[in-house]
Each structure stands twice: as structure tokens, then as C-alpha cells.
mmCIF file of C-alpha atoms in Angstrom:
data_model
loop_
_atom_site.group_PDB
_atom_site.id
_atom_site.type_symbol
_atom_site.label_atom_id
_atom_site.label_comp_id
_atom_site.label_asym_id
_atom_site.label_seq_id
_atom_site.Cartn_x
_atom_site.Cartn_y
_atom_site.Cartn_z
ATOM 1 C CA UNK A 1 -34.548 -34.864 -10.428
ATOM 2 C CA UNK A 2 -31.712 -32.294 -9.958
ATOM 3 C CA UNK A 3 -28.200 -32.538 -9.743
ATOM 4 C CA UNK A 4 -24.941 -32.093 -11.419
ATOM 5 C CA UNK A 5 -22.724 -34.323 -13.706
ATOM 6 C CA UNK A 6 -19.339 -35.276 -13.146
ATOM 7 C CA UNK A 7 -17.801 -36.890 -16.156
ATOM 8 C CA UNK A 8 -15.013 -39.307 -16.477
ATOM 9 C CA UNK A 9 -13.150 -39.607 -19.643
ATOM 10 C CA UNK A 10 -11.544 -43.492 -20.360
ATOM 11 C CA UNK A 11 -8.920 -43.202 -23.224
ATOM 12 C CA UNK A 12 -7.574 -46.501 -24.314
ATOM 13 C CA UNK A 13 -4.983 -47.128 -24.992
ATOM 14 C CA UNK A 14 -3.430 -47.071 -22.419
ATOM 15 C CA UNK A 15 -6.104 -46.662 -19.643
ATOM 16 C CA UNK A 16 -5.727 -43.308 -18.472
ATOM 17 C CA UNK A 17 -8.759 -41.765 -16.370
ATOM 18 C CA UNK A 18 -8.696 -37.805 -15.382
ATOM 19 C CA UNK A 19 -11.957 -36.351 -13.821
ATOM 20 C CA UNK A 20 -13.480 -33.427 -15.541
ATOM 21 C CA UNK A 21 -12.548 -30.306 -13.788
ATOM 22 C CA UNK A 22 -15.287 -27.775 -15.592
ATOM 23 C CA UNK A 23 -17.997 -26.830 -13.366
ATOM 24 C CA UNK A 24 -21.193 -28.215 -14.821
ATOM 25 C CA UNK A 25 -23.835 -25.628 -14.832
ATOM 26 C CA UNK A 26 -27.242 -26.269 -13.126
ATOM 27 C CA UNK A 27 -29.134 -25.996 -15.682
ATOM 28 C CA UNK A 28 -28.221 -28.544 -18.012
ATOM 29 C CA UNK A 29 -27.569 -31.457 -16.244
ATOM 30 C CA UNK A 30 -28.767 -34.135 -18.737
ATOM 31 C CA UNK A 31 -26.632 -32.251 -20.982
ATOM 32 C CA UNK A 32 -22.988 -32.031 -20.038
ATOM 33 C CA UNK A 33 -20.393 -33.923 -21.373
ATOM 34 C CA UNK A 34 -16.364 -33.677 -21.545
ATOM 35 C CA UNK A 35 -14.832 -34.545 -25.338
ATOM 36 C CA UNK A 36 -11.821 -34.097 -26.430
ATOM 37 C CA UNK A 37 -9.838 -34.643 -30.073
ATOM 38 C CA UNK A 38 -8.179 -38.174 -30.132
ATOM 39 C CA UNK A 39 -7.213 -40.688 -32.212
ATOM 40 C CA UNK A 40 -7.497 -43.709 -29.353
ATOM 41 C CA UNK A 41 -10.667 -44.917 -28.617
ATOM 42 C CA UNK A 42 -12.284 -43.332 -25.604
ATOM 43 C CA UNK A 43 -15.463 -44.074 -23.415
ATOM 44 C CA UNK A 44 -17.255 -41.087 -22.092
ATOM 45 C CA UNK A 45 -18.983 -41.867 -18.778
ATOM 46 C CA UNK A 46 -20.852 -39.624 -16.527
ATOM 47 C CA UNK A 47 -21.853 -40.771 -12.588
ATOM 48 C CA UNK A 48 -24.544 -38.305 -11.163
ATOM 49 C CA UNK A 49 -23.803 -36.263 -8.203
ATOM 50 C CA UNK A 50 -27.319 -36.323 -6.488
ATOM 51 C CA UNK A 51 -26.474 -40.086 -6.191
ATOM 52 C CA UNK A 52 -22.994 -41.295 -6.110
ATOM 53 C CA UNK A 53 -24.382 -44.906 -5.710
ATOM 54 C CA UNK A 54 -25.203 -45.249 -9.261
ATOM 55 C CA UNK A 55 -23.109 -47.272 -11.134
ATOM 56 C CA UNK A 56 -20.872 -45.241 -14.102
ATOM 57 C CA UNK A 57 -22.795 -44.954 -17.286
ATOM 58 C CA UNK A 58 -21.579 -45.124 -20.713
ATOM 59 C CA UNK A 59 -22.465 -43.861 -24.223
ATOM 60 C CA UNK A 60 -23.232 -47.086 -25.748
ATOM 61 C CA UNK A 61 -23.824 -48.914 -28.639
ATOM 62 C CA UNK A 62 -26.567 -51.121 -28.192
ATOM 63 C CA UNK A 63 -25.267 -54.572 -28.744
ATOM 64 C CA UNK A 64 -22.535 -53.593 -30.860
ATOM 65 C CA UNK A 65 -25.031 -53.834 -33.828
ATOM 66 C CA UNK A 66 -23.429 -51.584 -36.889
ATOM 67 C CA UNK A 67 -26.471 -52.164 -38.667
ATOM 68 C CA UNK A 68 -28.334 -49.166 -40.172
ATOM 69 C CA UNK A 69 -30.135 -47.241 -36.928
ATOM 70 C CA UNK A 70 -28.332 -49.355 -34.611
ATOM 71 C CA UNK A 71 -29.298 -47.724 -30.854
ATOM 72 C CA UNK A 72 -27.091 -45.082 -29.559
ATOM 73 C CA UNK A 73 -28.079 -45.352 -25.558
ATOM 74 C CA UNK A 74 -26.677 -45.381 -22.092
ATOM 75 C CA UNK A 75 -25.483 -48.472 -20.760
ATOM 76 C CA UNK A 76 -23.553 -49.518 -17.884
ATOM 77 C CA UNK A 77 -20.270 -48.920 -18.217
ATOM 78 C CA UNK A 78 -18.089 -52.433 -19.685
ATOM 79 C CA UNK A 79 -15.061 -51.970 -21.438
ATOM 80 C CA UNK A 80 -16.377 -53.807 -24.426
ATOM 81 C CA UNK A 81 -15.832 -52.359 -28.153
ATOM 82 C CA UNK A 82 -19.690 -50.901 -27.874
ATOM 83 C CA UNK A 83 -18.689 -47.640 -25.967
ATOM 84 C CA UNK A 84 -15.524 -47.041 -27.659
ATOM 85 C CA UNK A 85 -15.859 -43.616 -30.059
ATOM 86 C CA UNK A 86 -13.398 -41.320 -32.093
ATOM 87 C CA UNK A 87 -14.348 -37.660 -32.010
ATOM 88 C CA UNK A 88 -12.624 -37.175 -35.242
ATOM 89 C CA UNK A 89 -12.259 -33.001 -35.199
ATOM 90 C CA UNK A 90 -11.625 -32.434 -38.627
ATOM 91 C CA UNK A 91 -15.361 -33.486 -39.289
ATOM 92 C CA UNK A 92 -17.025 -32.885 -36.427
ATOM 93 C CA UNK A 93 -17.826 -36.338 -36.709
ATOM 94 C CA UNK A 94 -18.253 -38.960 -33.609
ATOM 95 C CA UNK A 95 -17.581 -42.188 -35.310
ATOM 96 C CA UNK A 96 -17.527 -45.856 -33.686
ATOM 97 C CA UNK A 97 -14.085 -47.345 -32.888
ATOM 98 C CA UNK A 98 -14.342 -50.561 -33.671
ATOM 99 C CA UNK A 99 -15.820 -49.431 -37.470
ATOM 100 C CA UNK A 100 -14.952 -45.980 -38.106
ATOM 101 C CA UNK A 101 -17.034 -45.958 -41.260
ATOM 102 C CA UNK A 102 -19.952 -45.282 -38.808
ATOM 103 C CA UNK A 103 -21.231 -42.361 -37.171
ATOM 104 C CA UNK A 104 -23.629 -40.900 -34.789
ATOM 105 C CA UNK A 105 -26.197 -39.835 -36.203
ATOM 106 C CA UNK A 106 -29.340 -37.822 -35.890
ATOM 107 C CA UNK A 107 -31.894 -39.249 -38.503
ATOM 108 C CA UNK A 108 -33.152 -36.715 -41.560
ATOM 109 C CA UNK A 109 -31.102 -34.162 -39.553
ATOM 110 C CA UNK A 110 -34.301 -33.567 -38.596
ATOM 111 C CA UNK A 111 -33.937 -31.256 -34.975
ATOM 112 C CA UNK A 112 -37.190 -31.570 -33.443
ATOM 113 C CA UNK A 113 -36.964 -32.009 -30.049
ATOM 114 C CA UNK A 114 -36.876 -35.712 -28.667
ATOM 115 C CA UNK A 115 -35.416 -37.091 -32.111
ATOM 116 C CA UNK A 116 -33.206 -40.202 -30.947
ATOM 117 C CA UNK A 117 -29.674 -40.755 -32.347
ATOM 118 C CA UNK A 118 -28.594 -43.849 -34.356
ATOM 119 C CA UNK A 119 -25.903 -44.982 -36.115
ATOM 120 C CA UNK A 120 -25.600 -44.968 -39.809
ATOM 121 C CA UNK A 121 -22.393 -45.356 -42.793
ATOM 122 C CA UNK A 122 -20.431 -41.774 -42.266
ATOM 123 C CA UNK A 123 -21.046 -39.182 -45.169
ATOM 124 C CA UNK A 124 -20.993 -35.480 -45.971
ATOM 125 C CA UNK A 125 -23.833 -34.592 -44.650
ATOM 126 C CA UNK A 126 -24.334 -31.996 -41.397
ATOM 127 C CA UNK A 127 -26.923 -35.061 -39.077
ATOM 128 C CA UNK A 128 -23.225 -36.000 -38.818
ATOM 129 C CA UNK A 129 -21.393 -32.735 -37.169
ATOM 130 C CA UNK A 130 -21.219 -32.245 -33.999
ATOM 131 C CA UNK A 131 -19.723 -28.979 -31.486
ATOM 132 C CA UNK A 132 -17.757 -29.403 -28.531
ATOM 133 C CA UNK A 133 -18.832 -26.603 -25.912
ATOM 134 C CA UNK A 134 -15.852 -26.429 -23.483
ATOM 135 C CA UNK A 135 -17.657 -23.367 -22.039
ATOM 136 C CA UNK A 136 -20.917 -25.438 -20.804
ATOM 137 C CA UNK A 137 -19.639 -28.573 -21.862
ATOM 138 C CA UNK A 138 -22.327 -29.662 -23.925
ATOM 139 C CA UNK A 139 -22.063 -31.136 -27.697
ATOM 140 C CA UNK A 140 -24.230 -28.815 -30.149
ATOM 141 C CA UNK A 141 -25.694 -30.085 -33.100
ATOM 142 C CA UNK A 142 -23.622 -27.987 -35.763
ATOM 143 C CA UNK A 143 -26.468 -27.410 -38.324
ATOM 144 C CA UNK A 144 -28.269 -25.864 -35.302
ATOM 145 C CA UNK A 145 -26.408 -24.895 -31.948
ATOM 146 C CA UNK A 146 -29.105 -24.126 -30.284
ATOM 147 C CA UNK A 147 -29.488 -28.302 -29.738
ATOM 148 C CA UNK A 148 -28.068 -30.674 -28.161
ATOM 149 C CA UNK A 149 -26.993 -34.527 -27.642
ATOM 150 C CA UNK A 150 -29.404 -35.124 -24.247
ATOM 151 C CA UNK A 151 -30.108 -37.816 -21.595
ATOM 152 C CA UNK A 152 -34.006 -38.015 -22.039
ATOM 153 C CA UNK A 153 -35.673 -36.564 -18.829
ATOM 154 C CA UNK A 154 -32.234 -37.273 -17.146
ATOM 155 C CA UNK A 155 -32.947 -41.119 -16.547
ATOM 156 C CA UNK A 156 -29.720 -43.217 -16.903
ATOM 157 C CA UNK A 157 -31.250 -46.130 -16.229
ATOM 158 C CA UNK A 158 -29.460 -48.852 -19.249
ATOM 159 C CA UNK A 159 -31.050 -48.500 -22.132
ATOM 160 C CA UNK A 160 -31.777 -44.800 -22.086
ATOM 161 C CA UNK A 161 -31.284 -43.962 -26.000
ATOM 162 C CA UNK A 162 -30.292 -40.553 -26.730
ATOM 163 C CA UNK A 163 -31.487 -37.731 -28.184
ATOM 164 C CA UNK A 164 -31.439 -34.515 -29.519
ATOM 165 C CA UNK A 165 -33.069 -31.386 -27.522
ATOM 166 C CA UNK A 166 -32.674 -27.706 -26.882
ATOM 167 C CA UNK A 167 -30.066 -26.709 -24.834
ATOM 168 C CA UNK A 168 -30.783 -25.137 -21.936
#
């Protein structure tokens, strides 16, 4: 499946939507994103251009469950408190809204390929800092650029928990 990403930022509040105006390379579809520094919650939602009848598609987390490992996945996109995140750009950190003591975060910062991402308490430690690309628009896994936060296979059908891979 081919096809380019056009990504919709939500920033609340108050609701203010702006379409992403970066070109979004062809080679790295399942990979482009468009973050920015804030200190409101935002939802980051992506529609695919090869077929505009998909609904919008949200970073999500699954059932709002803060628990240890909860599910960081796609989901349709809702409004609710589960796909509201702070980038927080002093850390590099992507922490949940709704408990900011939370982050995204990539289990035993271990970067093989295919390793989902979870949620787990914020710390110091780098499976927790993440790089904004404004160039390709991708976020880089600080520890080691050369990966990144990735649709798996490019299916966004709900439930699609992400994961890290090599940038390409």
C-alpha cells in the first residue's frame, strides 16, 4: 500500500485545527507525523491520501488504561482524554494529558525493529526521549535516530499498536 500522509494537528483548548503544510516524503509514509511544543493537550491524527474515505485516526491510548504497558495504538479519532498528549520539549518526553506522570514508552529501550510502545511512570531514562524531525517529519528515537515511532506495515485499521522501526 502506497501513499502519502496528511496530518491534522487538534490542540485543545480551544479547538484549533491547521493542516500540515510539509510535504511528506514517499518513502516514509507510515512514518510521518507533525508535533509541535505545547502545553495544551493535543491529538495528532493522520487521514491517508491513497484513500480519503478513511475515517481520521488517532494516537491512542487504549482504553485510557494508565496501568503499567498500557497499549499505545491507533484508534479512531474521539475526543476522549485517551488521545490527548503533551510533547513536553524540555525532555523530549511525550507524556499523557490526562496523567502527565506517564509517558510513551519503548520497553528496555530496547530498538529492535517491531518493538511496540507502551506506557509506563515518566523517569530519566532515554526509552523516554523522543526527536521531532521537521525536515521529514518523523519522531526519532533519541538514543538512536536512526528509528522511529511507526504505523506497523501502514495498517490503520483501530487497534494498530505502535512501534518502533528504522526510518526510512
Amino acid at each position: 500500500m502506497t501513499g502519502h500522509i496528511s496530518v491534522i494537528i487538534n490542540k485543545q483548548p480551544p479547538r484549533v485545527t491547521s493542516e500540515c503544510t510539509n510535504s511528506i516524503p514517499d518513502d516514509h509514509p507510515n512514518q510521518s507525523w507533525n508535533v509541535a511544543a505545547q502545553t495544551t493537550a493535543q491529538t495528532i491524527t493522520y487521514i491517508p491520501s491513497y484513500d480519503t474515505k478513511i475515517d481520521s485516526k488517532c494516537i491512542d491510548l487504549l482504553g485510557a488504561d494508565t496501568r503499567l504497558g498500557g497499549i499505545i495504538n491507533l484508534w479512531n479519532c474521539n475526543s476522549q482524554v485517551n488521545q490527548k498528549w503533551l510533547w513536553e520539549s524540555s525532555t523530549n518526553r511525550i507524556k499523557y494529558y490526562n496523567e502527565p506522570s506517564k509517558c510513551i514508552d519503548l520497553p528496555g529501550g530496547d530498538p529492535t525493529p517491531g518493538n511496540k510502545l507502551w506506557l509506563w511512570d515518566c523517569n530519566e531514562k532515554p526509552n523516554q526521549e523522543w526527536l521531532y524531525d521537521q525536515n521529514t517529519n518523523q519522531i526519532r528515537y533519541n538514543a538512536d535516530p536512526s528509528m522511529c515511532i511507526d504505523v506497523p506495515s501502514g495498517i490503520t485499521i483501530k487497534g494498530s499498536q505502535l512501534q518502533l522501526w528504522n526510518c526510512n
